Short mmCIF file of C-alpha atoms in Angstrom, two decimals:
data_model
loop_
_atom_site.label_atom_id
_atom_site.label_comp_id
_atom_site.label_asym_id
_atom_site.label_seq_id
_atom_site.Cartn_x
_atom_site.Cartn_y
_atom_site.Cartn_z
CA MET A 1 -42.17 -4.25 -26.88
CA ASN A 2 -39.47 -1.41 -25.81
CA VAL A 3 -38.42 0.97 -23.64
CA LEU A 4 -39.29 4.54 -26.04
CA LEU A 5 -43.05 2.84 -27.15
CA MET A 6 -43.55 2.06 -23.20
CA ALA A 7 -42.75 5.85 -22.77
CA GLU A 8 -44.36 6.61 -25.89
CA ARG A 9 -47.53 5.01 -24.02
CA ALA A 10 -47.37 6.33 -20.93
CA MET A 11 -46.87 9.38 -21.96
CA SER A 12 -49.82 9.49 -24.68
CA ALA A 13 -52.27 8.36 -21.40
CA LEU A 14 -50.69 11.11 -19.19
CA SER A 15 -52.16 13.65 -22.04
CA ALA A 16 -54.89 11.73 -22.43
CA ALA A 17 -55.42 12.06 -18.58
CA ASN A 18 -54.67 15.46 -18.85
CA LEU A 19 -52.56 15.39 -15.76
CA ALA A 20 -50.09 18.83 -15.68
CA ILE A 21 -46.81 17.55 -16.04
CA PRO A 22 -45.73 19.49 -19.95
CA LYS A 23 -44.76 17.34 -22.76
CA LYS A 24 -40.92 18.26 -22.88
CA MET A 25 -40.09 16.68 -19.25
CA LEU A 26 -41.18 13.26 -19.58
CA ALA A 27 -39.10 13.17 -23.61
CA GLN A 28 -35.62 11.42 -23.36
CA GLU A 29 -33.00 12.52 -24.85
CA LYS A 30 -30.43 10.40 -26.50
CA GLU A 31 -27.29 11.57 -25.72
CA ALA A 32 -24.91 10.83 -23.68
CA ASP A 33 -21.73 13.21 -22.39
CA PHE A 34 -18.82 12.16 -20.77
CA TYR A 35 -16.77 12.06 -23.23
CA ILE A 36 -13.70 14.02 -23.40
CA LYS A 37 -13.46 16.11 -25.55
CA PHE A 38 -11.39 18.36 -28.04
CA LEU A 39 -11.28 22.22 -28.43
CA TYR A 40 -8.35 22.91 -30.46
CA GLU A 41 -6.13 21.67 -32.99
CA TYR A 42 -2.06 21.88 -33.00
CA GLU A 43 -0.03 19.82 -35.29
CA ILE A 44 4.35 19.49 -33.60
CA GLY A 45 6.81 17.90 -36.05
CA GLY A 46 3.43 16.60 -37.80
CA GLN A 47 1.81 14.97 -34.52
CA LYS A 48 -0.99 16.13 -34.36
CA LEU A 49 -2.17 17.04 -30.66
CA TYR A 50 -5.15 18.08 -29.62
CA LEU A 51 -6.07 20.76 -26.87
CA THR A 52 -9.23 19.47 -24.97
CA THR A 53 -11.43 19.50 -21.79
CA THR A 54 -8.73 18.06 -19.25
CA HIS A 55 -6.15 20.38 -19.80
CA VAL A 56 -8.92 23.41 -19.02
CA SER A 57 -10.37 21.45 -16.15
CA LEU A 58 -6.11 21.14 -15.04
CA PHE A 59 -6.05 25.32 -15.69
CA ILE A 60 -8.93 25.64 -13.72
CA VAL A 61 -8.28 23.87 -11.59
CA THR A 62 -4.37 25.06 -9.97
CA VAL A 63 -5.87 28.52 -11.12
CA LEU A 64 -8.29 27.63 -8.39
CA LEU A 65 -5.90 25.70 -6.10
CA LEU A 66 -2.63 29.34 -6.42
CA ILE A 67 -5.39 31.51 -5.47
CA LEU A 68 -6.08 29.78 -2.08
CA PHE A 69 -2.32 29.53 -1.04
CA VAL A 70 -1.81 33.18 -1.97
CA CYS A 71 -5.10 34.40 0.50
CA ALA A 72 -3.83 31.17 3.12
CA SER A 73 0.11 32.98 2.87
CA ARG A 74 -1.19 36.37 3.04
CA LYS A 75 -3.96 35.77 6.11
CA MET A 76 -1.38 33.34 7.72
CA LYS A 77 1.01 36.07 8.21
CA ASN A 78 0.13 38.82 10.58
CA PRO A 79 -2.31 35.86 12.34
CA ASP A 80 -5.20 36.33 14.46
CA GLU A 81 -4.39 36.03 18.42
CA VAL A 82 -8.71 34.32 17.95
CA PRO A 83 -9.07 32.96 14.79
CA GLY A 84 -11.64 33.97 12.21
CA THR A 85 -13.70 31.51 9.88
CA PHE A 86 -11.13 31.59 7.32
CA GLN A 87 -7.92 30.42 9.44
CA ASN A 88 -9.91 27.92 11.34
CA ILE A 89 -9.80 25.74 8.47
CA LEU A 90 -6.78 26.49 7.58
CA GLU A 91 -5.23 25.33 10.67
CA LEU A 92 -7.93 22.40 10.85
CA PHE A 93 -6.34 20.79 6.95
CA VAL A 94 -2.37 21.81 7.71
CA GLU A 95 -3.16 19.85 11.58
CA MET A 96 -5.56 17.20 9.71
CA LEU A 97 -2.93 16.82 7.35
CA GLY A 98 0.17 16.62 8.87
CA ASN A 99 -1.06 14.20 11.87
CA MET A 100 -2.34 11.92 9.06
CA VAL A 101 1.90 11.73 7.17
CA LYS A 102 3.09 11.04 11.32
CA GLY A 103 0.52 8.73 12.15
CA ILE A 104 1.12 6.22 8.83
CA MET A 105 5.60 7.46 8.52
CA GLY A 106 6.19 8.50 12.27
CA GLU A 107 9.23 11.15 13.09
CA ASN A 108 10.56 9.85 9.87
CA GLY A 109 8.91 11.41 7.55
CA VAL A 110 7.72 14.29 7.98
CA ARG A 111 10.12 15.72 5.78
CA PHE A 112 7.01 13.74 3.27
CA VAL A 113 4.26 16.31 4.78
CA ASN A 114 4.43 18.94 2.01
CA TYR A 115 4.55 16.63 -1.36
CA ILE A 116 2.07 14.78 0.56
CA SER A 117 -0.08 17.72 1.56
CA ALA A 118 0.35 19.53 -1.89
CA ILE A 119 -0.91 16.37 -3.94
CA PHE A 120 -3.80 15.46 -0.86
CA LEU A 121 -5.51 19.31 -2.04
CA PHE A 122 -4.45 19.09 -6.11
CA ILE A 123 -6.62 15.44 -6.14
CA LEU A 124 -8.75 16.35 -3.76
CA PHE A 125 -9.77 19.96 -6.24
CA CYS A 126 -9.76 17.97 -9.40
CA ASN A 127 -12.40 15.29 -8.52
CA ILE A 128 -14.48 17.68 -6.88
CA SER A 129 -14.83 19.91 -9.83
CA SER A 130 -17.67 17.92 -11.36
CA LEU A 131 -19.12 20.32 -8.97
CA ILE A 132 -18.74 23.19 -10.74
CA GLY A 133 -19.13 22.21 -13.77
CA LEU A 134 -15.95 20.51 -15.12
CA ARG A 135 -15.03 17.45 -16.23
CA PRO A 136 -12.34 16.01 -13.65
CA PRO A 137 -8.86 15.82 -15.44
CA THR A 138 -8.45 12.88 -12.95
CA ALA A 139 -11.01 11.25 -15.26
CA ASP A 140 -8.33 10.66 -17.82
CA TYR A 141 -5.60 7.98 -18.05
CA GLY A 142 -2.95 10.84 -18.90
CA VAL A 143 -3.08 12.90 -15.67
CA THR A 144 -3.34 10.03 -13.64
CA LEU A 145 -0.83 8.10 -14.56
CA PRO A 146 2.05 10.76 -13.95
CA LEU A 147 0.77 10.94 -10.70
CA GLY A 148 1.48 6.94 -9.77
CA LEU A 149 5.47 7.76 -11.31
CA ILE A 150 5.92 10.19 -8.81
CA THR A 151 5.36 8.16 -6.56
CA PHE A 152 7.22 4.83 -8.00
CA ALA A 153 9.59 7.08 -8.98
CA MET A 154 9.90 8.80 -4.87
CA VAL A 155 9.75 5.43 -3.89
CA HIS A 156 12.72 4.06 -5.30
CA TYR A 157 14.79 7.05 -5.02
CA ASN A 158 14.12 6.67 -1.41
CA GLY A 159 14.60 3.27 -0.83
CA ILE A 160 18.23 3.97 -2.80
CA LYS A 161 19.59 6.33 -1.21
CA LYS A 162 18.73 4.78 2.78
CA ASN A 163 19.35 0.54 1.20
CA LYS A 164 22.06 1.04 -1.54
CA VAL A 165 23.07 -1.55 -2.94
CA LYS A 166 20.33 -3.65 -0.66
CA HIS A 167 17.43 -1.71 -2.43
CA PHE A 168 18.08 -3.99 -5.36
CA THR A 169 19.22 -7.40 -3.94
CA ASN A 170 15.79 -7.25 -2.01
CA LEU A 171 14.61 -8.86 -5.41
CA PHE A 172 16.24 -11.88 -4.58
CA GLN A 173 14.56 -12.23 -1.18
CA PRO A 174 13.79 -15.17 0.44
CA LEU A 175 13.93 -17.01 -2.48
CA PRO A 176 16.39 -16.17 -5.36
CA LEU A 177 13.46 -17.66 -7.63
CA LEU A 178 10.54 -14.62 -6.87
CA PHE A 179 12.31 -12.80 -8.88
CA PRO A 180 10.26 -12.33 -11.15
CA ILE A 181 7.28 -11.89 -9.18
CA ASN A 182 8.20 -9.12 -6.75
CA LEU A 183 10.31 -7.25 -10.20
CA ILE A 184 6.02 -7.82 -11.57
CA GLY A 185 5.45 -5.90 -7.82
CA GLU A 186 7.30 -3.46 -8.15
CA PHE A 187 5.64 -2.56 -11.30
CA ALA A 188 2.41 -3.53 -10.87
CA VAL A 189 2.24 -0.22 -8.42
CA PRO A 190 2.03 3.28 -10.57
CA LEU A 191 -0.29 0.85 -12.52
CA SER A 192 -2.55 -0.39 -9.13
CA LEU A 193 -2.56 3.30 -8.30
CA SER A 194 -3.33 5.26 -11.48
CA LEU A 195 -5.74 2.48 -12.22
CA ARG A 196 -7.27 2.81 -9.13
CA LEU A 197 -7.92 6.87 -9.10
CA PHE A 198 -8.70 6.57 -12.76
CA GLY A 199 -12.27 4.37 -12.53
CA ASN A 200 -13.18 5.41 -9.40
CA VAL A 201 -13.41 9.34 -10.63
CA LEU A 202 -14.75 8.02 -14.17
CA SER A 203 -16.93 5.49 -12.99
CA GLY A 204 -18.67 8.91 -11.21
CA THR A 205 -18.21 10.82 -14.81
CA VAL A 206 -19.46 8.11 -16.96
CA MET A 207 -22.86 7.76 -13.84
CA MET A 208 -23.65 10.98 -14.03
CA GLY A 209 -23.37 11.67 -18.15
CA LEU A 210 -25.47 8.87 -18.83
CA TRP A 211 -27.88 10.52 -15.93
CA TYR A 212 -27.67 13.53 -17.24
CA GLY A 213 -27.84 12.04 -20.42
CA LEU A 214 -30.80 9.94 -21.04
CA LEU A 215 -33.11 10.23 -19.15
CA PRO A 216 -35.53 11.94 -19.51
CA LEU A 217 -36.01 15.61 -17.55
CA LEU A 218 -38.43 14.58 -14.41
CA VAL A 219 -36.24 12.46 -12.95
CA LYS A 220 -33.60 15.09 -12.68
CA LEU A 221 -34.77 18.05 -11.27
CA GLY A 222 -33.48 16.97 -7.67
CA ILE A 223 -31.66 13.55 -7.61
CA PRO A 224 -28.57 14.54 -8.58
CA ALA A 225 -27.78 16.41 -5.92
CA ALA A 226 -27.90 13.03 -3.89
CA LEU A 227 -25.48 10.72 -6.20
CA HIS A 228 -23.59 14.09 -7.21
CA VAL A 229 -23.32 13.68 -2.85
CA TYR A 230 -22.38 9.95 -3.09
CA PHE A 231 -20.24 9.96 -6.64
CA ASP A 232 -17.53 13.63 -6.46
CA VAL A 233 -17.79 14.21 -2.89
CA PHE A 234 -17.13 11.04 -0.73
CA SER A 235 -16.09 8.99 -3.62
CA GLY A 236 -13.54 11.67 -4.65
CA ALA A 237 -12.03 12.29 -0.77
CA ILE A 238 -12.16 8.34 -0.40
CA GLN A 239 -10.31 8.22 -2.96
CA THR A 240 -7.65 10.91 -2.71
CA TYR A 241 -7.49 9.37 1.36
CA VAL A 242 -6.91 6.81 -0.12
CA PHE A 243 -3.58 7.12 -3.37
CA CYS A 244 -1.93 9.82 -0.37
CA MET A 245 -2.12 6.56 2.15
CA LEU A 246 -0.98 4.24 0.05
CA THR A 247 1.82 7.24 -0.83
CA MET A 248 3.26 6.91 2.38
CA VAL A 249 2.27 3.24 2.84
CA TYR A 250 4.93 2.15 -0.28
CA VAL A 251 7.37 4.74 0.50
CA ASN A 252 7.33 3.52 4.63
CA ASP A 253 8.27 0.63 3.37
CA LYS A 254 11.58 1.56 1.36
CA ILE A 255 12.46 4.54 4.35
CA ALA A 256 11.70 1.99 7.93
CA ASP A 257 14.96 0.86 9.78
CA MET B 1 -28.47 -14.38 -39.76
CA SER B 2 -27.23 -13.52 -42.68
CA ASN B 3 -28.13 -9.57 -43.29
CA ILE B 4 -26.26 -8.74 -40.08
CA THR B 5 -23.06 -7.01 -41.09
CA ASN B 6 -20.06 -7.76 -39.50
CA GLU B 7 -19.20 -4.37 -37.79
CA GLY B 8 -22.60 -5.09 -35.60
CA LEU B 9 -21.75 -9.09 -34.73
CA ILE B 10 -18.80 -6.98 -33.52
CA LEU B 11 -20.19 -4.87 -31.84
CA ALA B 12 -22.64 -7.07 -30.21
CA CYS B 13 -20.64 -9.32 -28.66
CA SER B 14 -18.70 -6.20 -27.47
CA ALA B 15 -22.08 -5.63 -25.52
CA ILE B 16 -22.71 -9.08 -23.98
CA GLY B 17 -18.49 -8.80 -23.14
CA ALA B 18 -18.88 -5.76 -21.55
CA GLY B 19 -21.68 -6.68 -19.74
CA LEU B 20 -19.68 -10.20 -19.06
CA ALA B 21 -16.78 -8.15 -17.97
CA LEU B 22 -19.16 -6.51 -15.08
CA ILE B 23 -19.16 -10.08 -13.66
CA ALA B 24 -16.18 -9.00 -11.63
CA GLY B 25 -17.78 -6.59 -9.85
CA ILE B 26 -19.14 -10.07 -7.23
CA GLY B 27 -15.64 -10.67 -5.67
CA PRO B 28 -15.23 -6.23 -4.84
CA GLY B 29 -18.73 -6.36 -3.15
CA VAL B 30 -18.03 -9.35 -1.20
CA GLY B 31 -14.86 -8.59 -0.05
CA GLN B 32 -15.20 -4.75 0.86
CA GLY B 33 -18.64 -6.55 2.53
CA ILE B 34 -16.49 -8.61 4.76
CA ALA B 35 -14.08 -6.62 6.20
CA ALA B 36 -16.29 -3.63 6.59
CA GLY B 37 -19.13 -6.15 9.09
CA LEU B 38 -15.57 -7.51 10.68
CA ALA B 39 -14.44 -3.57 11.80
CA ALA B 40 -18.12 -2.86 12.41
CA ASN B 41 -17.31 -6.04 14.73
CA ALA B 42 -13.57 -4.74 16.23
CA VAL B 43 -15.71 -0.96 17.16
CA GLY B 44 -17.71 -2.87 19.10
CA ARG B 45 -15.21 -4.76 20.96
CA ASN B 46 -12.39 -1.15 21.25
CA PRO B 47 -14.43 1.22 20.37
CA GLY B 48 -11.32 3.71 21.59
CA ALA B 49 -9.83 2.71 17.98
CA LYS B 50 -12.11 3.56 16.08
CA SER B 51 -10.75 5.74 13.49
CA ASP B 52 -7.59 3.44 13.33
CA ILE B 53 -9.95 0.37 12.90
CA THR B 54 -11.64 3.10 9.94
CA SER B 55 -8.80 4.09 8.33
CA THR B 56 -6.92 0.53 7.89
CA MET B 57 -10.92 -0.63 6.83
CA LEU B 58 -10.65 1.81 4.45
CA LEU B 59 -7.43 0.79 2.96
CA GLY B 60 -8.19 -3.15 2.84
CA GLN B 61 -10.99 -1.81 1.09
CA ALA B 62 -9.97 0.52 -1.24
CA VAL B 63 -7.25 -2.21 -2.30
CA ALA B 64 -9.64 -4.77 -2.99
CA GLU B 65 -11.80 -2.97 -4.92
CA THR B 66 -9.23 -3.10 -7.69
CA THR B 67 -10.47 -6.56 -9.52
CA GLY B 68 -13.80 -4.70 -9.78
CA LEU B 69 -12.53 -1.48 -11.21
CA TYR B 70 -9.53 -3.61 -14.02
CA GLY B 71 -13.22 -5.42 -15.06
CA PHE B 72 -14.59 -1.42 -14.63
CA ALA B 73 -11.93 -0.72 -17.59
CA THR B 74 -12.02 -3.90 -20.16
CA ALA B 75 -15.92 -2.71 -20.00
CA ILE B 76 -15.83 1.00 -20.39
CA ILE B 77 -12.79 0.13 -23.51
CA LEU B 78 -15.17 -2.78 -25.27
CA LEU B 79 -18.07 -0.28 -26.23
CA PHE B 80 -16.61 3.31 -26.01
CA VAL B 81 -13.86 2.79 -27.50
CA ALA B 82 -14.64 -1.28 -29.30
CA PRO B 83 -10.59 -2.55 -30.60
CA LEU B 84 -11.61 -4.79 -32.17
CA LEU B 85 -13.56 -3.33 -34.95
CA GLY B 86 -9.65 -2.82 -35.16
CA LYS B 87 -9.18 -5.32 -36.72
CA LEU B 88 -11.66 -5.85 -39.42
#
């Protein structure tokens, strides 16, 4: 017996018992909605390109971040002697990010604080943007792969700057025989970084999409709040932390003395 | 059996493949559990180092999770992109 039939039977049983649950509350919807949607189509050089929901979410997240930054810099130009709520939060964030970078990279890493802080805030805002009804931009591989490639470029730029030719001869290090494995290891870094972020955020998005799309209205009251806390806030914050942490660990590997 | 279309067969096998791909979730579950258990052990021995232990544990767990996510990505691609349909 299939599930739909069972739901039908249960519904008729309920209505026979004259319970106060309206029929609409138990009706099943059949559209799971977690895809990237095309909003606008245009052509460049014969190639069809689309404006998608990812672009819109990215734009909104960026604007929100810019507003936050402008407000923050205005506030910190003439800070209060006794910090208020907003200033307290800003100081907490800056101190936390600074301590995180210094804790892993040591005094060497002070110049990376700006980059790590920026990328931390960006990924964090992207991950929790589904709380305001957007499709999280990081659930699109086209967003996370560039983030991984930036890390890749940073690792090798700093490695070449620090070790010159030794940066390449290190690939032959313990044994020349291990060169292919070392090479694969280097190229796996951006892939695994971006796939990890993408997979985690996408799994949350798919879960929420299935929950909102396939279940009757009755279980959509209240329960999704708990799911949002886990999938968006908790998982998003952890993945943000992990992305920044791994970036710092990889860069630190190359610039350590 | 004769009234199954080619597309139907491929979609059904893709769904079975997606289910099989998610068996990859067993490994990360066991690994993360071991890491969390050992971290709890370490905090019990040395409560002062709690923040260091927590960050190390989270980093290790995130790395251990990667293989599970590969399985998840495979399942998602099989289900929603259905690349094998193009090979007919």
